[in-house]
PDB file of C-alpha atoms in Angstrom:
ATOM      1  CA  UNK A   1      79.062  99.908 109.902  1.00  0.00           C
ATOM      2  CA  UNK A   2      81.673 103.490 109.024  1.00  0.00           C
ATOM      3  CA  UNK A   3      83.644 102.561 105.379  1.00  0.00           C
ATOM      4  CA  UNK A   4      86.512 103.452 105.326  1.00  0.00           C
ATOM      5  CA  UNK A   5      87.857 104.256 101.734  1.00  0.00           C
ATOM      6  CA  UNK A   6      91.771 103.960 100.880  1.00  0.00           C
ATOM      7  CA  UNK A   7      92.541 104.900  97.401  1.00  0.00           C
ATOM      8  CA  UNK A   8      95.134 104.080  96.157  1.00  0.00           C
ATOM      9  CA  UNK A   9      96.872 105.946  92.667  1.00  0.00           C
ATOM     10  CA  UNK A  10      99.412 104.250  90.752  1.00  0.00           C
ATOM     11  CA  UNK A  11     102.961 105.582  92.212  1.00  0.00           C
ATOM     12  CA  UNK A  12     101.042 104.969  95.571  1.00  0.00           C
ATOM     13  CA  UNK A  13     103.554 105.471  98.505  1.00  0.00           C
ATOM     14  CA  UNK A  14     103.745 102.198 100.309  1.00  0.00           C
ATOM     15  CA  UNK A  15     103.901 103.401 103.970  1.00  0.00           C
ATOM     16  CA  UNK A  16     100.708 106.386 102.727  1.00  0.00           C
ATOM     17  CA  UNK A  17      98.785 103.403 101.932  1.00  0.00           C
ATOM     18  CA  UNK A  18      99.355 100.984 105.121  1.00  0.00           C
ATOM     19  CA  UNK A  19      99.635 102.734 108.227  1.00  0.00           C
ATOM     20  CA  UNK A  20      95.692 104.336 107.519  1.00  0.00           C
ATOM     21  CA  UNK A  21      94.484 100.381 106.589  1.00  0.00           C
ATOM     22  CA  UNK A  22      96.117  99.238 109.867  1.00  0.00           C
ATOM     23  CA  UNK A  23      94.927 102.336 112.028  1.00  0.00           C
ATOM     24  CA  UNK A  24      91.472 102.055 110.978  1.00  0.00           C
ATOM     25  CA  UNK A  25      91.543  98.425 111.171  1.00  0.00           C
ATOM     26  CA  UNK A  26      92.214  97.951 114.540  1.00  0.00           C
ATOM     27  CA  UNK A  27      90.083 100.562 116.037  1.00  0.00           C
ATOM     28  CA  UNK A  28      87.279  98.487 118.415  1.00  0.00           C
ATOM     29  CA  UNK A  29      84.091  99.100 119.524  1.00  0.00           C
ATOM     30  CA  UNK A  30      83.474  98.459 123.324  1.00  0.00           C
ATOM     31  CA  UNK A  31      81.678  95.300 122.630  1.00  0.00           C
ATOM     32  CA  UNK A  32      84.669  93.581 120.335  1.00  0.00           C
ATOM     33  CA  UNK A  33      82.561  94.806 116.860  1.00  0.00           C
ATOM     34  CA  UNK A  34      85.347  96.275 114.595  1.00  0.00           C
ATOM     35  CA  UNK A  35      84.290 100.005 114.368  1.00  0.00           C
ATOM     36  CA  UNK A  36      85.303 100.201 110.315  1.00  0.00           C
ATOM     37  CA  UNK A  37      85.506  98.303 107.318  1.00  0.00           C
ATOM     38  CA  UNK A  38      89.062  99.480 105.257  1.00  0.00           C
ATOM     39  CA  UNK A  39      88.477  99.048 101.827  1.00  0.00           C
ATOM     40  CA  UNK A  40      91.217  99.664  99.206  1.00  0.00           C
ATOM     41  CA  UNK A  41      90.440 101.162  96.405  1.00  0.00           C
ATOM     42  CA  UNK A  42      91.307 102.160  92.733  1.00  0.00           C
ATOM     43  CA  UNK A  43      91.380 103.391  89.477  1.00  0.00           C
ATOM     44  CA  UNK A  44      93.289 100.744  87.578  1.00  0.00           C
ATOM     45  CA  UNK A  45      93.740  96.651  87.510  1.00  0.00           C
ATOM     46  CA  UNK A  46      96.751  96.684  88.701  1.00  0.00           C
ATOM     47  CA  UNK A  47      99.182 100.277  91.097  1.00  0.00           C
ATOM     48  CA  UNK A  48     102.336 100.376  90.640  1.00  0.00           C
ATOM     49  CA  UNK A  49     103.290 100.800  94.590  1.00  0.00           C
ATOM     50  CA  UNK A  50     107.361 100.673  93.536  1.00  0.00           C
ATOM     51  CA  UNK A  51     108.596  97.949  95.603  1.00  0.00           C
ATOM     52  CA  UNK A  52     105.257  95.616  94.360  1.00  0.00           C
ATOM     53  CA  UNK A  53     102.223  95.757  91.806  1.00  0.00           C
ATOM     54  CA  UNK A  54      99.009  95.855  93.972  1.00  0.00           C
ATOM     55  CA  UNK A  55      95.091  94.444  92.766  1.00  0.00           C
ATOM     56  CA  UNK A  56      92.520  96.494  95.310  1.00  0.00           C
ATOM     57  CA  UNK A  57      89.777  94.416  95.903  1.00  0.00           C
ATOM     58  CA  UNK A  58      87.774  97.651  94.547  1.00  0.00           C
ATOM     59  CA  UNK A  59      87.026 100.287  92.279  1.00  0.00           C
ATOM     60  CA  UNK A  60      86.653 103.630  92.411  1.00  0.00           C
ATOM     61  CA  UNK A  61      83.270 103.565  91.722  1.00  0.00           C
ATOM     62  CA  UNK A  62      82.847 102.217  95.602  1.00  0.00           C
ATOM     63  CA  UNK A  63      84.343 106.084  96.700  1.00  0.00           C
ATOM     64  CA  UNK A  64      80.563 106.522  96.784  1.00  0.00           C
ATOM     65  CA  UNK A  65      79.592 104.460  99.782  1.00  0.00           C
ATOM     66  CA  UNK A  66      82.589 105.537 101.885  1.00  0.00           C
ATOM     67  CA  UNK A  67      81.893 107.400 105.017  1.00  0.00           C
ATOM     68  CA  UNK A  68      86.085 108.231 104.934  1.00  0.00           C
ATOM     69  CA  UNK A  69      87.878 108.423 101.865  1.00  0.00           C
ATOM     70  CA  UNK A  70      91.873 108.712 102.374  1.00  0.00           C
ATOM     71  CA  UNK A  71      94.332 110.241  99.669  1.00  0.00           C
ATOM     72  CA  UNK A  72      97.830 107.868 100.257  1.00  0.00           C
ATOM     73  CA  UNK A  73     100.885 110.190  98.930  1.00  0.00           C
ATOM     74  CA  UNK A  74     102.325 109.847  95.099  1.00  0.00           C
ATOM     75  CA  UNK A  75     105.594 109.329  94.627  1.00  0.00           C
ATOM     76  CA  UNK A  76     105.132 111.755  92.303  1.00  0.00           C
ATOM     77  CA  UNK A  77     101.890 114.085  92.452  1.00  0.00           C
ATOM     78  CA  UNK A  78     100.301 114.298  88.997  1.00  0.00           C
ATOM     79  CA  UNK A  79      98.917 117.947  87.982  1.00  0.00           C
ATOM     80  CA  UNK A  80      95.776 116.332  86.017  1.00  0.00           C
ATOM     81  CA  UNK A  81      94.383 113.079  87.906  1.00  0.00           C
ATOM     82  CA  UNK A  82      93.623 110.043  86.490  1.00  0.00           C
ATOM     83  CA  UNK A  83      91.153 110.118  84.574  1.00  0.00           C
ATOM     84  CA  UNK A  84      87.152 109.719  87.172  1.00  0.00           C
ATOM     85  CA  UNK A  85      89.226 110.136  90.070  1.00  0.00           C
ATOM     86  CA  UNK A  86      88.866 114.146  90.262  1.00  0.00           C
ATOM     87  CA  UNK A  87      85.563 113.913  89.537  1.00  0.00           C
ATOM     88  CA  UNK A  88      85.182 110.995  92.622  1.00  0.00           C
ATOM     89  CA  UNK A  89      86.254 112.525  94.435  1.00  0.00           C
ATOM     90  CA  UNK A  90      84.416 115.591  94.255  1.00  0.00           C
ATOM     91  CA  UNK A  91      80.859 114.122  93.883  1.00  0.00           C
ATOM     92  CA  UNK A  92      82.180 111.829  97.397  1.00  0.00           C
ATOM     93  CA  UNK A  93      82.623 115.796  99.109  1.00  0.00           C
ATOM     94  CA  UNK A  94      79.127 116.806  97.449  1.00  0.00           C
ATOM     95  CA  UNK A  95      77.492 114.070  99.571  1.00  0.00           C
ATOM     96  CA  UNK A  96      79.666 114.774 102.540  1.00  0.00           C
ATOM     97  CA  UNK A  97      81.686 112.114 102.113  1.00  0.00           C
ATOM     98  CA  UNK A  98      85.251 112.924 105.123  1.00  0.00           C
ATOM     99  CA  UNK A  99      88.673 113.749 102.606  1.00  0.00           C
ATOM    100  CA  UNK A 100      91.723 112.413 104.537  1.00  0.00           C
ATOM    101  CA  UNK A 101      95.356 113.186 102.946  1.00  0.00           C
ATOM    102  CA  UNK A 102      98.144 111.643 103.690  1.00  0.00           C
ATOM    103  CA  UNK A 103     101.860 113.366 103.073  1.00  0.00           C
ATOM    104  CA  UNK A 104     101.775 114.275  99.822  1.00  0.00           C
ATOM    105  CA  UNK A 105      98.905 112.773  99.431  1.00  0.00           C
ATOM    106  CA  UNK A 106      97.942 116.537  99.949  1.00  0.00           C
ATOM    107  CA  UNK A 107      98.813 117.186  96.686  1.00  0.00           C
ATOM    108  CA  UNK A 108      95.625 115.188  94.641  1.00  0.00           C
ATOM    109  CA  UNK A 109      93.861 116.464  97.276  1.00  0.00           C
ATOM    110  CA  UNK A 110      94.535 119.837  96.383  1.00  0.00           C
ATOM    111  CA  UNK A 111      94.589 118.948  92.921  1.00  0.00           C
ATOM    112  CA  UNK A 112      90.469 118.590  93.038  1.00  0.00           C
ATOM    113  CA  UNK A 113      90.145 121.916  93.909  1.00  0.00           C
ATOM    114  CA  UNK A 114      88.258 120.961  97.035  1.00  0.00           C
ATOM    115  CA  UNK A 115      91.291 122.349  99.206  1.00  0.00           C
ATOM    116  CA  UNK A 116      90.754 125.696  97.764  1.00  0.00           C
ATOM    117  CA  UNK A 117      90.114 128.390 100.690  1.00  0.00           C
ATOM    118  CA  UNK A 118      90.948 125.938 103.631  1.00  0.00           C
ATOM    119  CA  UNK A 119      94.625 125.721 106.197  1.00  0.00           C
ATOM    120  CA  UNK A 120      96.152 122.234 105.452  1.00  0.00           C
ATOM    121  CA  UNK A 121      99.163 121.134 105.567  1.00  0.00           C
ATOM    122  CA  UNK A 122     101.909 118.182 103.998  1.00  0.00           C
ATOM    123  CA  UNK A 123     105.750 116.442 104.605  1.00  0.00           C
ATOM    124  CA  UNK A 124     107.520 119.848 105.077  1.00  0.00           C
ATOM    125  CA  UNK A 125     109.977 119.413 102.850  1.00  0.00           C
ATOM    126  CA  UNK A 126     107.189 119.210 100.016  1.00  0.00           C
ATOM    127  CA  UNK A 127     105.329 121.950 101.934  1.00  0.00           C
ATOM    128  CA  UNK A 128     106.996 125.194  99.981  1.00  0.00           C
ATOM    129  CA  UNK A 129     106.178 123.173  96.574  1.00  0.00           C
ATOM    130  CA  UNK A 130     102.327 122.369  97.439  1.00  0.00           C
ATOM    131  CA  UNK A 131     102.037 126.291  98.105  1.00  0.00           C
ATOM    132  CA  UNK A 132     102.972 127.256  94.991  1.00  0.00           C
ATOM    133  CA  UNK A 133     101.703 124.598  93.019  1.00  0.00           C
ATOM    134  CA  UNK A 134      98.376 126.324  94.983  1.00  0.00           C
ATOM    135  CA  UNK A 135      97.964 129.409  96.183  1.00  0.00           C
ATOM    136  CA  UNK A 136      94.313 128.863  96.506  1.00  0.00           C
ATOM    137  CA  UNK A 137      95.541 126.860  99.525  1.00  0.00           C
ATOM    138  CA  UNK A 138      96.903 128.057 102.734  1.00  0.00           C
ATOM    139  CA  UNK A 139      99.801 125.669 103.458  1.00  0.00           C
ATOM    140  CA  UNK A 140     100.677 125.097 107.216  1.00  0.00           C
ATOM    141  CA  UNK A 141     103.951 123.496 107.095  1.00  0.00           C
ATOM    142  CA  UNK A 142     104.702 123.761 111.292  1.00  0.00           C
ATOM    143  CA  UNK A 143     101.686 120.698 111.769  1.00  0.00           C
ATOM    144  CA  UNK A 144     100.737 117.098 112.086  1.00  0.00           C
ATOM    145  CA  UNK A 145      97.768 117.428 110.752  1.00  0.00           C
ATOM    146  CA  UNK A 146      95.029 119.473 110.195  1.00  0.00           C
ATOM    147  CA  UNK A 147      91.397 119.305 110.270  1.00  0.00           C
ATOM    148  CA  UNK A 148      88.573 121.290 108.648  1.00  0.00           C
ATOM    149  CA  UNK A 149      85.517 119.683 109.378  1.00  0.00           C
ATOM    150  CA  UNK A 150      85.049 118.036 106.292  1.00  0.00           C
ATOM    151  CA  UNK A 151      89.346 117.558 105.396  1.00  0.00           C
ATOM    152  CA  UNK A 152      92.171 116.774 106.467  1.00  0.00           C
ATOM    153  CA  UNK A 153      95.503 116.396 105.171  1.00  0.00           C
ATOM    154  CA  UNK A 154      98.353 115.104 107.106  1.00  0.00           C
ATOM    155  CA  UNK A 155     102.337 116.109 107.428  1.00  0.00           C
ATOM    156  CA  UNK A 156     105.128 112.843 106.457  1.00  0.00           C
ATOM    157  CA  UNK A 157     104.615 108.795 107.269  1.00  0.00           C
ATOM    158  CA  UNK A 158     103.903 108.609 110.606  1.00  0.00           C
ATOM    159  CA  UNK A 159     101.542 111.889 111.143  1.00  0.00           C
ATOM    160  CA  UNK A 160      98.995 109.728 109.714  1.00  0.00           C
ATOM    161  CA  UNK A 161      98.765 107.507 112.545  1.00  0.00           C
ATOM    162  CA  UNK A 162      98.386 110.647 114.478  1.00  0.00           C
ATOM    163  CA  UNK A 163      95.849 111.935 111.572  1.00  0.00           C
ATOM    164  CA  UNK A 164      93.823 108.490 111.772  1.00  0.00           C
ATOM    165  CA  UNK A 165      93.704 108.192 115.508  1.00  0.00           C
ATOM    166  CA  UNK A 166      92.206 111.943 115.786  1.00  0.00           C
ATOM    167  CA  UNK A 167      89.715 110.192 113.885  1.00  0.00           C
ATOM    168  CA  UNK A 168      88.683 107.040 115.678  1.00  0.00           C
ATOM    169  CA  UNK A 169      88.603 109.882 118.750  1.00  0.00           C
ATOM    170  CA  UNK A 170      86.535 111.320 117.350  1.00  0.00           C
ATOM    171  CA  UNK A 171      84.230 109.140 116.151  1.00  0.00           C
ATOM    172  CA  UNK A 172      83.637 106.948 118.874  1.00  0.00           C
ATOM    173  CA  UNK A 173      86.250 108.687 121.832  1.00  0.00           C
ATOM    174  CA  UNK A 174      88.859 107.921 123.580  1.00  0.00           C
ATOM    175  CA  UNK A 175      88.449 105.011 125.363  1.00  0.00           C
ATOM    176  CA  UNK A 176      88.438 103.091 121.671  1.00  0.00           C
ATOM    177  CA  UNK A 177      90.992 105.777 120.172  1.00  0.00           C
ATOM    178  CA  UNK A 178      93.730 105.097 122.756  1.00  0.00           C
ATOM    179  CA  UNK A 179      92.815 100.531 122.285  1.00  0.00           C
ATOM    180  CA  UNK A 180      94.114 101.457 118.732  1.00  0.00           C
ATOM    181  CA  UNK A 181      96.966 103.565 119.919  1.00  0.00           C
ATOM    182  CA  UNK A 182      98.314 100.765 122.285  1.00  0.00           C
ATOM    183  CA  UNK A 183      97.518  98.284 119.624  1.00  0.00           C
ATOM    184  CA  UNK A 184      99.619 100.566 117.002  1.00  0.00           C
ATOM    185  CA  UNK A 185     101.832 101.256 119.552  1.00  0.00           C
ATOM    186  CA  UNK A 186     101.642 104.837 119.504  1.00  0.00           C
ATOM    187  CA  UNK A 187     100.936 107.560 121.015  1.00  0.00           C
ATOM    188  CA  UNK A 188      97.495 108.860 121.230  1.00  0.00           C
ATOM    189  CA  UNK A 189      98.730 111.984 121.596  1.00  0.00           C
ATOM    190  CA  UNK A 190     102.053 113.630 120.370  1.00  0.00           C
ATOM    191  CA  UNK A 191     103.327 116.629 121.336  1.00  0.00           C
ATOM    192  CA  UNK A 192     105.197 119.486 118.904  1.00  0.00           C
ATOM    193  CA  UNK A 193     104.128 119.392 115.680  1.00  0.00           C
ATOM    194  CA  UNK A 194     106.013 119.276 112.774  1.00  0.00           C
ATOM    195  CA  UNK A 195     108.273 122.223 113.282  1.00  0.00           C
ATOM    196  CA  UNK A 196     109.993 119.288 114.969  1.00  0.00           C
ATOM    197  CA  UNK A 197     111.097 117.472 112.020  1.00  0.00           C
ATOM    198  CA  UNK A 198     112.552 120.389 110.505  1.00  0.00           C
ATOM    199  CA  UNK A 199     116.452 120.754 110.316  1.00  0.00           C
ATOM    200  CA  UNK A 200     116.496 124.568 110.555  1.00  0.00           C
ATOM    201  CA  UNK A 201     119.910 125.540 108.777  1.00  0.00           C
ATOM    202  CA  UNK A 202     120.674 128.736 108.720  1.00  0.00           C
ATOM    203  CA  UNK A 203     119.543 131.110 104.985  1.00  0.00           C
ATOM    204  CA  UNK A 204     122.164 130.009 102.639  1.00  0.00           C
ATOM    205  CA  UNK A 205     125.051 132.170 100.788  1.00  0.00           C
ATOM    206  CA  UNK A 206     125.799 132.293  97.757  1.00  0.00           C
ATOM    207  CA  UNK A 207     128.845 130.299  96.976  1.00  0.00           C
ATOM    208  CA  UNK A 208     131.286 133.450  96.947  1.00  0.00           C
ATOM    209  CA  UNK A 209     129.376 135.855  99.482  1.00  0.00           C
ATOM    210  CA  UNK A 210     131.115 138.964 101.205  1.00  0.00           C
ATOM    211  CA  UNK A 211     129.514 137.605 103.719  1.00  0.00           C
ATOM    212  CA  UNK A 212     130.626 133.986 104.191  1.00  0.00           C
ATOM    213  CA  UNK A 213     133.438 134.278 106.711  1.00  0.00           C
ATOM    214  CA  UNK A 214     131.137 136.490 108.502  1.00  0.00           C
ATOM    215  CA  UNK A 215     129.036 133.707 109.081  1.00  0.00           C
ATOM    216  CA  UNK A 216     131.383 131.388 109.847  1.00  0.00           C
ATOM    217  CA  UNK A 217     132.781 133.403 112.775  1.00  0.00           C
ATOM    218  CA  UNK A 218     128.643 133.978 113.767  1.00  0.00           C
ATOM    219  CA  UNK A 219     128.354 130.095 113.599  1.00  0.00           C
ATOM    220  CA  UNK A 220     131.301 129.673 115.910  1.00  0.00           C
ATOM    221  CA  UNK A 221     130.870 132.354 118.320  1.00  0.00           C
ATOM    222  CA  UNK A 222     126.931 132.235 118.902  1.00  0.00           C
ATOM    223  CA  UNK A 223     127.161 131.295 121.977  1.00  0.00           C
ATOM    224  CA  UNK A 224     128.591 134.704 123.026  1.00  0.00           C
ATOM    225  CA  UNK A 225     126.780 137.913 124.231  1.00  0.00           C
ATOM    226  CA  UNK A 226     126.838 139.684 120.283  1.00  0.00           C
ATOM    227  CA  UNK A 227     125.033 142.809 119.524  1.00  0.00           C
ATOM    228  CA  UNK A 228     124.441 144.247 116.875  1.00  0.00           C
ATOM    229  CA  UNK A 229     127.283 146.965 116.518  1.00  0.00           C
ATOM    230  CA  UNK A 230     129.497 143.909 117.489  1.00  0.00           C
ATOM    231  CA  UNK A 231     128.532 141.584 114.426  1.00  0.00           C
ATOM    232  CA  UNK A 232     129.012 145.191 112.388  1.00  0.00           C
ATOM    233  CA  UNK A 233     132.849 146.174 113.758  1.00  0.00           C
ATOM    234  CA  UNK A 234     133.733 142.378 113.086  1.00  0.00           C
ATOM    235  CA  UNK A 235     132.735 142.355 109.533  1.00  0.00           C
ATOM    236  CA  UNK A 236     133.922 146.215 108.643  1.00  0.00           C
ATOM    237  CA  UNK A 237     131.549 147.689 107.997  1.00  0.00           C
ATOM    238  CA  UNK A 238     128.098 149.953 109.033  1.00  0.00           C
ATOM    239  CA  UNK A 239     125.303 148.380 111.116  1.00  0.00           C
ATOM    240  CA  UNK A 240     123.037 150.047 107.730  1.00  0.00           C
ATOM    241  CA  UNK A 241     125.435 147.949 105.538  1.00  0.00           C
ATOM    242  CA  UNK A 242     125.222 145.168 107.213  1.00  0.00           C
ATOM    243  CA  UNK A 243     122.375 144.747 107.798  1.00  0.00           C
ATOM    244  CA  UNK A 244     121.824 145.583 103.994  1.00  0.00           C
ATOM    245  CA  UNK A 245     124.186 143.112 103.002  1.00  0.00           C
ATOM    246  CA  UNK A 246     122.335 140.427 104.792  1.00  0.00           C
ATOM    247  CA  UNK A 247     118.963 140.765 103.566  1.00  0.00           C
ATOM    248  CA  UNK A 248     120.211 140.905 100.321  1.00  0.00           C
ATOM    249  CA  UNK A 249     122.691 137.631 100.868  1.00  0.00           C
ATOM    250  CA  UNK A 250     120.419 135.611 103.253  1.00  0.00           C
ATOM    251  CA  UNK A 251     116.767 136.939 103.474  1.00  0.00           C
ATOM    252  CA  UNK A 252     117.569 137.659 107.266  1.00  0.00           C
ATOM    253  CA  UNK A 253     118.681 140.115 109.577  1.00  0.00           C
ATOM    254  CA  UNK A 254     121.888 139.286 111.416  1.00  0.00           C
ATOM    255  CA  UNK A 255     120.567 138.439 114.510  1.00  0.00           C
ATOM    256  CA  UNK A 256     117.209 136.643 113.533  1.00  0.00           C
ATOM    257  CA  UNK A 257     120.283 134.074 111.996  1.00  0.00           C
ATOM    258  CA  UNK A 258     122.254 134.236 115.006  1.00  0.00           C
ATOM    259  CA  UNK A 259     118.813 133.187 116.800  1.00  0.00           C
ATOM    260  CA  UNK A 260     118.510 130.307 114.108  1.00  0.00           C
ATOM    261  CA  UNK A 261     122.403 129.623 114.452  1.00  0.00           C
ATOM    262  CA  UNK A 262     121.809 129.206 118.378  1.00  0.00           C
ATOM    263  CA  UNK A 263     119.046 126.690 118.107  1.00  0.00           C
ATOM    264  CA  UNK A 264     120.197 124.534 116.164  1.00  0.00           C
ATOM    265  CA  UNK A 265     123.557 124.542 118.443  1.00  0.00           C
ATOM    266  CA  UNK A 266     121.045 123.650 121.357  1.00  0.00           C
ATOM    267  CA  UNK A 267     119.421 120.584 119.119  1.00  0.00           C
ATOM    268  CA  UNK A 268     122.768 118.975 118.165  1.00  0.00           C
ATOM    269  CA  UNK A 269     123.769 119.273 121.951  1.00  0.00           C
ATOM    270  CA  UNK A 270     120.136 118.017 122.983  1.00  0.00           C
ATOM    271  CA  UNK A 271     121.042 115.076 120.141  1.00  0.00           C
ATOM    272  CA  UNK A 272     124.243 114.511 121.479  1.00  0.00           C
ATOM    273  CA  UNK A 273     124.562 115.045 125.295  1.00  0.00           C
ATOM    274  CA  UNK A 274     122.294 114.109 127.969  1.00  0.00           C
ATOM    275  CA  UNK A 275     123.294 117.907 129.593  1.00  0.00           C
ATOM    276  CA  UNK A 276     120.638 119.256 131.593  1.00  0.00           C
ATOM    277  CA  UNK A 277     118.675 122.741 130.025  1.00  0.00           C
ATOM    278  CA  UNK A 278     120.280 125.582 132.114  1.00  0.00           C
ATOM    279  CA  UNK A 279     124.501 124.769 129.782  1.00  0.00           C
ATOM    280  CA  UNK A 280     122.604 124.144 126.869  1.00  0.00           C
ATOM    281  CA  UNK A 281     120.834 127.400 127.520  1.00  0.00           C
ATOM    282  CA  UNK A 282     124.674 129.007 128.163  1.00  0.00           C
ATOM    283  CA  UNK A 283     126.193 126.274 125.135  1.00  0.00           C
ATOM    284  CA  UNK A 284     123.949 127.804 122.263  1.00  0.00           C
ATOM    285  CA  UNK A 285     124.594 131.448 123.560  1.00  0.00           C
ATOM    286  CA  UNK A 286     120.838 132.504 125.339  1.00  0.00           C
ATOM    287  CA  UNK A 287     120.298 134.693 128.421  1.00  0.00           C
ATOM    288  CA  UNK A 288     118.431 132.136 130.801  1.00  0.00           C
ATOM    289  CA  UNK A 289     116.868 129.227 130.477  1.00  0.00           C
ATOM    290  CA  UNK A 290     113.786 130.959 130.507  1.00  0.00           C
ATOM    291  CA  UNK A 291     114.108 133.032 127.301  1.00  0.00           C
ATOM    292  CA  UNK A 292     115.430 129.151 125.921  1.00  0.00           C
ATOM    293  CA  UNK A 293     112.712 127.280 126.491  1.00  0.00           C
ATOM    294  CA  UNK A 294     111.075 130.552 124.549  1.00  0.00           C
ATOM    295  CA  UNK A 295     112.847 130.818 121.481  1.00  0.00           C
ATOM    296  CA  UNK A 296     113.610 126.763 121.497  1.00  0.00           C
ATOM    297  CA  UNK A 297     109.556 125.919 121.040  1.00  0.00           C
ATOM    298  CA  UNK A 298     108.858 129.071 119.344  1.00  0.00           C
ATOM    299  CA  UNK A 299     110.514 127.654 116.429  1.00  0.00           C
ATOM    300  CA  UNK A 300     110.644 124.204 116.843  1.00  0.00           C
ATOM    301  CA  UNK A 301     107.155 123.785 117.917  1.00  0.00           C
ATOM    302  CA  UNK A 302     107.519 121.806 120.990  1.00  0.00           C
ATOM    303  CA  UNK A 303     110.056 122.057 124.082  1.00  0.00           C
ATOM    304  CA  UNK A 304     113.654 121.116 124.587  1.00  0.00           C
ATOM    305  CA  UNK A 305     112.485 117.574 126.945  1.00  0.00           C
ATOM    306  CA  UNK A 306     109.945 117.328 124.169  1.00  0.00           C
ATOM    307  CA  UNK A 307     112.566 117.379 121.198  1.00  0.00           C
ATOM    308  CA  UNK A 308     115.740 115.638 123.465  1.00  0.00           C
ATOM    309  CA  UNK A 309     112.723 112.396 124.180  1.00  0.00           C
ATOM    310  CA  UNK A 310     112.296 112.422 120.948  1.00  0.00           C
ATOM    311  CA  UNK A 311     115.547 112.676 119.224  1.00  0.00           C
ATOM    312  CA  UNK A 312     117.782 110.858 121.636  1.00  0.00           C
ATOM    313  CA  UNK A 313     118.798 107.847 120.933  1.00  0.00           C
ATOM    314  CA  UNK A 314     118.999 105.079 123.645  1.00  0.00           C
ATOM    315  CA  UNK A 315     121.922 104.880 126.051  1.00  0.00           C
TER     316      UNK A 315
END
């Protein structure tokens, strides 16, 4: 039987710990046998899990016996791992063990050096910090999980289930994975990626910046078919000066800023109304429903209808 070891470090996030336990625990082979043996391992006798204290039945020496190791996130990812943890993970990797991180568990995995030169993901909010702290890791904040073969990383919270179902399907096929998905009340595959969960706020301008009135005007009039010349005229400056000021104060161009304002308005309308896509495209300032769908998918990572299904509350 394939053994899955879930590593509980001090400060472990309870959901990150429990999601893989449930996902692998639900997996059943066609003859009804359990597909995995799940073991919770810890490097100390008692582990702080926030709302409770955890006593794991296995120590980190059990990592050496696992076919898969799951590294959940911890509340405050350390730059230096507890004694013996990094060594145990590197030794398991050298023996060919599959190792996967959940959410900010990517920080723990990256601290071992095992992600150097690889693409990885984590919760979108933590992605910039992961990229700064570990520049040798190529961080992609727009996906639910990344599978490099031996090493996998997932985005925040529920994306752990997506990654675990993917591993179950890789190990035992779609039928076993589909059963685990049904028991977990999860789709086997979700449309889109992590980008759909990111709030696409506008690039901030410093308080008191000269563009503040113009940005507010653009926000209010993003449904109009505005040109760069019209925006410059509204600002009372040349297009060259406008572009330079935008770069200095927002880090982007006027038209790119306007596109993001339109997408954000579309997200709001998809979340709060039952308007058809054609009406939302017009109210958000897109030239056509086709242009709207293409731009929305490029920025958010899913279709407008897929976004609405995920985020509009049921009546």
